[in-house]
């Protein structure tokens, strides 16, 4: 699989471990940075990795910051990108199986590198369950919806 990977300064060590693991497993991985632990802004790197997915140059993106939260918020602002924030193998698997996520975000302050590797492996291996497509179509429709498009009253 073609995978883009990016982090912020908090995720550099996890990124390095994931890169090594994924390449050894035969994936084609593009490292979108950063390459040092100097402080950076996660939105810049989420954008770089997810842009490759948008352009069709990567099949999936893996994003690591301190919590995964900033990366997931940034990635989900990008048109057509669904990013799942996962905290364990189960949520990583469900991000692929139920949400057909293009990107997985995880937190280097939340999971250790060994767990991160297991999570990414699960994310990449899990097939999408097509019974969830209707919900994804509604998420996609939100990208072009105006303020009056809500069809559900609360
Ligand atoms: C540092 O920018 C920190 O806020 C970041 O690594 C991440 O935890 C944000 O969600």
PDB file of C-alpha atoms and ligand atoms in Angstrom:
ATOM      1  CA  UNK A   1       0.000   0.000   0.000  1.00  0.00           C
ATOM      2  CA  UNK A   2       1.125   3.622  -0.582  1.00  0.00           C
ATOM      3  CA  UNK A   3       1.180   5.407   2.743  1.00  0.00           C
ATOM      4  CA  UNK A   4       1.986   9.001   3.636  1.00  0.00           C
ATOM      5  CA  UNK A   5       3.095   9.631   7.190  1.00  0.00           C
ATOM      6  CA  UNK A   6       3.551  12.852   9.126  1.00  0.00           C
ATOM      7  CA  UNK A   7       3.861  14.043  12.676  1.00  0.00           C
ATOM      8  CA  UNK A   8       4.610  17.087  14.730  1.00  0.00           C
ATOM      9  CA  UNK A   9       7.591  17.376  17.087  1.00  0.00           C
ATOM     10  CA  UNK A  10       5.828  15.158  19.655  1.00  0.00           C
ATOM     11  CA  UNK A  11       5.354  12.352  17.172  1.00  0.00           C
ATOM     12  CA  UNK A  12       8.771  12.169  15.505  1.00  0.00           C
ATOM     13  CA  UNK A  13       9.973   9.107  17.408  1.00  0.00           C
ATOM     14  CA  UNK A  14       6.743   7.189  16.782  1.00  0.00           C
ATOM     15  CA  UNK A  15       6.909   8.209  13.128  1.00  0.00           C
ATOM     16  CA  UNK A  16      10.416   6.828  12.854  1.00  0.00           C
ATOM     17  CA  UNK A  17       9.357   3.497  14.386  1.00  0.00           C
ATOM     18  CA  UNK A  18       6.300   3.296  12.136  1.00  0.00           C
ATOM     19  CA  UNK A  19       8.313   4.141   9.027  1.00  0.00           C
ATOM     20  CA  UNK A  20      10.782   1.387   9.740  1.00  0.00           C
ATOM     21  CA  UNK A  21       8.023  -1.131  10.440  1.00  0.00           C
ATOM     22  CA  UNK A  22       5.872  -0.239   7.439  1.00  0.00           C
ATOM     23  CA  UNK A  23       8.773  -0.256   4.991  1.00  0.00           C
ATOM     24  CA  UNK A  24       9.966  -3.608   6.324  1.00  0.00           C
ATOM     25  CA  UNK A  25       6.430  -4.895   5.750  1.00  0.00           C
ATOM     26  CA  UNK A  26       6.659  -3.878   2.092  1.00  0.00           C
ATOM     27  CA  UNK A  27       4.616  -0.675   2.049  1.00  0.00           C
ATOM     28  CA  UNK A  28       5.704   2.332  -0.013  1.00  0.00           C
ATOM     29  CA  UNK A  29       5.894   5.057   2.623  1.00  0.00           C
ATOM     30  CA  UNK A  30       6.343   8.773   1.979  1.00  0.00           C
ATOM     31  CA  UNK A  31       7.710  10.626   4.984  1.00  0.00           C
ATOM     32  CA  UNK A  32       6.119  14.084   4.968  1.00  0.00           C
ATOM     33  CA  UNK A  33       8.170  15.212   7.971  1.00  0.00           C
ATOM     34  CA  UNK A  34       9.213  16.730  10.189  1.00  0.00           C
ATOM     35  CA  UNK A  35      12.729  15.330  10.409  1.00  0.00           C
ATOM     36  CA  UNK A  36      13.787  16.883  13.696  1.00  0.00           C
ATOM     37  CA  UNK A  37      12.088  17.435  17.045  1.00  0.00           C
ATOM     38  CA  UNK A  38      12.110  21.213  16.650  1.00  0.00           C
ATOM     39  CA  UNK A  39       8.686  22.627  17.442  1.00  0.00           C
ATOM     40  CA  UNK A  40       6.331  22.728  14.446  1.00  0.00           C
ATOM     41  CA  UNK A  41       2.606  23.136  13.775  1.00  0.00           C
ATOM     42  CA  UNK A  42       0.726  19.880  13.237  1.00  0.00           C
ATOM     43  CA  UNK A  43      -1.694  21.415  10.699  1.00  0.00           C
ATOM     44  CA  UNK A  44       1.155  21.930   8.212  1.00  0.00           C
ATOM     45  CA  UNK A  45       2.134  18.281   8.332  1.00  0.00           C
ATOM     46  CA  UNK A  46      -1.415  16.912   8.338  1.00  0.00           C
ATOM     47  CA  UNK A  47      -1.930  18.935   5.191  1.00  0.00           C
ATOM     48  CA  UNK A  48       1.209  17.565   3.513  1.00  0.00           C
ATOM     49  CA  UNK A  49       0.316  13.931   4.181  1.00  0.00           C
ATOM     50  CA  UNK A  50      -3.388  14.221   3.360  1.00  0.00           C
ATOM     51  CA  UNK A  51      -2.685  16.191   0.179  1.00  0.00           C
ATOM     52  CA  UNK A  52      -1.016  13.057  -1.194  1.00  0.00           C
ATOM     53  CA  UNK A  53      -4.217  11.119  -0.461  1.00  0.00           C
ATOM     54  CA  UNK A  54      -6.350  13.805  -2.100  1.00  0.00           C
ATOM     55  CA  UNK A  55      -4.081  13.722  -5.162  1.00  0.00           C
ATOM     56  CA  UNK A  56      -4.241   9.942  -5.425  1.00  0.00           C
ATOM     57  CA  UNK A  57      -0.527   9.552  -4.692  1.00  0.00           C
ATOM     58  CA  UNK A  58      -1.146   7.754  -1.379  1.00  0.00           C
ATOM     59  CA  UNK A  59      -3.801   5.258  -0.342  1.00  0.00           C
ATOM     60  CA  UNK A  60      -3.731   6.103   3.369  1.00  0.00           C
ATOM     61  CA  UNK A  61      -2.174   8.657   5.705  1.00  0.00           C
ATOM     62  CA  UNK A  62      -0.854   8.140   9.220  1.00  0.00           C
ATOM     63  CA  UNK A  63      -0.675  11.235  11.440  1.00  0.00           C
ATOM     64  CA  UNK A  64       0.947  11.519  14.856  1.00  0.00           C
ATOM     65  CA  UNK A  65       0.969  14.433  17.280  1.00  0.00           C
ATOM     66  CA  UNK A  66       0.893  14.541  21.066  1.00  0.00           C
ATOM     67  CA  UNK A  67      -2.710  13.458  21.414  1.00  0.00           C
ATOM     68  CA  UNK A  68      -3.748  12.868  17.806  1.00  0.00           C
ATOM     69  CA  UNK A  69      -6.471  15.447  18.330  1.00  0.00           C
ATOM     70  CA  UNK A  70      -4.869  18.359  16.496  1.00  0.00           C
ATOM     71  CA  UNK A  71      -3.872  16.168  13.567  1.00  0.00           C
ATOM     72  CA  UNK A  72      -7.369  14.721  13.277  1.00  0.00           C
ATOM     73  CA  UNK A  73      -9.056  18.129  13.445  1.00  0.00           C
ATOM     74  CA  UNK A  74      -6.738  19.493  10.750  1.00  0.00           C
ATOM     75  CA  UNK A  75      -7.098  16.463   8.470  1.00  0.00           C
ATOM     76  CA  UNK A  76     -10.876  16.492   8.723  1.00  0.00           C
ATOM     77  CA  UNK A  77     -10.939  20.099   7.465  1.00  0.00           C
ATOM     78  CA  UNK A  78      -9.513  18.893   4.160  1.00  0.00           C
ATOM     79  CA  UNK A  79     -11.997  18.194   1.407  1.00  0.00           C
ATOM     80  CA  UNK A  80     -12.820  14.497   0.963  1.00  0.00           C
ATOM     81  CA  UNK A  81     -10.570  13.377   3.813  1.00  0.00           C
ATOM     82  CA  UNK A  82     -11.977  11.273   6.635  1.00  0.00           C
ATOM     83  CA  UNK A  83      -9.535  10.961   9.501  1.00  0.00           C
ATOM     84  CA  UNK A  84     -10.156   8.692  12.465  1.00  0.00           C
ATOM     85  CA  UNK A  85      -8.677   9.502  15.868  1.00  0.00           C
ATOM     86  CA  UNK A  86      -7.796   6.182  17.494  1.00  0.00           C
ATOM     87  CA  UNK A  87      -6.583   5.265  20.955  1.00  0.00           C
ATOM     88  CA  UNK A  88      -6.162   1.513  20.653  1.00  0.00           C
ATOM     89  CA  UNK A  89      -6.261  -1.338  18.152  1.00  0.00           C
ATOM     90  CA  UNK A  90     -10.047  -1.603  18.332  1.00  0.00           C
ATOM     91  CA  UNK A  91     -10.712   2.032  17.417  1.00  0.00           C
ATOM     92  CA  UNK A  92      -8.042   1.925  14.702  1.00  0.00           C
ATOM     93  CA  UNK A  93      -9.734  -1.114  13.177  1.00  0.00           C
ATOM     94  CA  UNK A  94     -13.178   0.471  13.375  1.00  0.00           C
ATOM     95  CA  UNK A  95     -11.917   3.666  11.722  1.00  0.00           C
ATOM     96  CA  UNK A  96     -11.279   1.550   8.630  1.00  0.00           C
ATOM     97  CA  UNK A  97     -14.157  -0.904   8.918  1.00  0.00           C
ATOM     98  CA  UNK A  98     -16.956   1.512   9.787  1.00  0.00           C
ATOM     99  CA  UNK A  99     -15.713   4.956   8.760  1.00  0.00           C
ATOM    100  CA  UNK A 100     -13.567   4.030   5.750  1.00  0.00           C
ATOM    101  CA  UNK A 101     -11.050   6.550   7.044  1.00  0.00           C
ATOM    102  CA  UNK A 102      -8.336   7.701   4.676  1.00  0.00           C
ATOM    103  CA  UNK A 103      -6.183   8.792   7.593  1.00  0.00           C
ATOM    104  CA  UNK A 104      -5.472   7.523  11.071  1.00  0.00           C
ATOM    105  CA  UNK A 105      -4.442   9.972  13.790  1.00  0.00           C
ATOM    106  CA  UNK A 106      -2.862   8.836  17.018  1.00  0.00           C
ATOM    107  CA  UNK A 107      -1.164  10.396  20.006  1.00  0.00           C
ATOM    108  CA  UNK A 108       2.441   9.792  20.969  1.00  0.00           C
ATOM    109  CA  UNK A 109       1.553  10.887  24.501  1.00  0.00           C
ATOM    110  CA  UNK A 110      -1.318   8.403  24.554  1.00  0.00           C
ATOM    111  CA  UNK A 111       0.096   5.167  23.133  1.00  0.00           C
ATOM    112  CA  UNK A 112       3.619   3.759  23.024  1.00  0.00           C
ATOM    113  CA  UNK A 113       5.352   2.987  19.724  1.00  0.00           C
ATOM    114  CA  UNK A 114       4.604  -0.739  19.914  1.00  0.00           C
ATOM    115  CA  UNK A 115       0.897  -0.045  20.326  1.00  0.00           C
ATOM    116  CA  UNK A 116       1.029   2.547  17.546  1.00  0.00           C
ATOM    117  CA  UNK A 117       2.459  -0.070  15.187  1.00  0.00           C
ATOM    118  CA  UNK A 118      -0.260  -2.561  16.111  1.00  0.00           C
ATOM    119  CA  UNK A 119      -2.895   0.138  15.571  1.00  0.00           C
ATOM    120  CA  UNK A 120      -1.601   1.096  12.132  1.00  0.00           C
ATOM    121  CA  UNK A 121      -1.330  -2.548  11.094  1.00  0.00           C
ATOM    122  CA  UNK A 122      -4.964  -3.083  12.132  1.00  0.00           C
ATOM    123  CA  UNK A 123      -6.068   0.082  10.323  1.00  0.00           C
ATOM    124  CA  UNK A 124      -4.384  -0.944   7.080  1.00  0.00           C
ATOM    125  CA  UNK A 125      -5.594  -4.532   7.167  1.00  0.00           C
ATOM    126  CA  UNK A 126      -9.248  -3.927   7.980  1.00  0.00           C
ATOM    127  CA  UNK A 127     -11.651  -3.941   5.010  1.00  0.00           C
ATOM    128  CA  UNK A 128     -14.453  -1.376   4.818  1.00  0.00           C
ATOM    129  CA  UNK A 129     -17.884  -2.773   5.646  1.00  0.00           C
ATOM    130  CA  UNK A 130     -20.006  -1.430   2.805  1.00  0.00           C
ATOM    131  CA  UNK A 131     -23.188  -1.411   4.924  1.00  0.00           C
ATOM    132  CA  UNK A 132     -21.846   1.879   6.347  1.00  0.00           C
ATOM    133  CA  UNK A 133     -21.669   3.653   2.961  1.00  0.00           C
ATOM    134  CA  UNK A 134     -24.965   5.551   3.466  1.00  0.00           C
ATOM    135  CA  UNK A 135     -23.511   7.291   6.527  1.00  0.00           C
ATOM    136  CA  UNK A 136     -20.319   8.198   4.698  1.00  0.00           C
ATOM    137  CA  UNK A 137     -22.353   9.690   1.859  1.00  0.00           C
ATOM    138  CA  UNK A 138     -24.053  11.944   4.392  1.00  0.00           C
ATOM    139  CA  UNK A 139     -20.693  13.046   5.762  1.00  0.00           C
ATOM    140  CA  UNK A 140     -19.537  13.843   2.222  1.00  0.00           C
ATOM    141  CA  UNK A 141     -22.708  15.850   1.646  1.00  0.00           C
ATOM    142  CA  UNK A 142     -21.849  18.007   4.669  1.00  0.00           C
ATOM    143  CA  UNK A 143     -18.858  19.368   2.755  1.00  0.00           C
ATOM    144  CA  UNK A 144     -21.177  21.227   0.400  1.00  0.00           C
ATOM    145  CA  UNK A 145     -24.140  21.847   2.669  1.00  0.00           C
ATOM    146  CA  UNK A 146     -25.252  25.343   3.595  1.00  0.00           C
ATOM    147  CA  UNK A 147     -26.663  26.394   6.959  1.00  0.00           C
ATOM    148  CA  UNK A 148     -30.217  25.301   6.079  1.00  0.00           C
ATOM    149  CA  UNK A 149     -29.404  21.811   4.840  1.00  0.00           C
ATOM    150  CA  UNK A 150     -30.086  19.994   8.103  1.00  0.00           C
ATOM    151  CA  UNK A 151     -32.780  17.354   7.536  1.00  0.00           C
ATOM    152  CA  UNK A 152     -33.153  16.317  11.171  1.00  0.00           C
ATOM    153  CA  UNK A 153     -34.894  18.375  13.831  1.00  0.00           C
ATOM    154  CA  UNK A 154     -33.453  18.323  17.308  1.00  0.00           C
TER     155      UNK A 154
HETATM  156  C1  LIG B   1       1.709  20.492  20.512  1.00  0.00           C
HETATM  157  O1  LIG B   1       1.408  21.343  19.474  1.00  0.00           O
HETATM  158  C2  LIG B   1       0.497  19.606  20.849  1.00  0.00           C
HETATM  159  O2  LIG B   1      -0.608  20.426  21.066  1.00  0.00           O
HETATM  160  C3  LIG B   1       0.217  18.586  19.739  1.00  0.00           C
HETATM  161  O3  LIG B   1       1.260  17.657  19.703  1.00  0.00           O
HETATM  162  C4  LIG B   1      -1.059  17.807  19.857  1.00  0.00           C
HETATM  163  O4  LIG B   1      -1.155  17.183  21.085  1.00  0.00           O
HETATM  164  C5  LIG B   1      -2.276  18.580  19.498  1.00  0.00           C
HETATM  165  O5  LIG B   1      -3.376  18.044  19.400  1.00  0.00           O
END
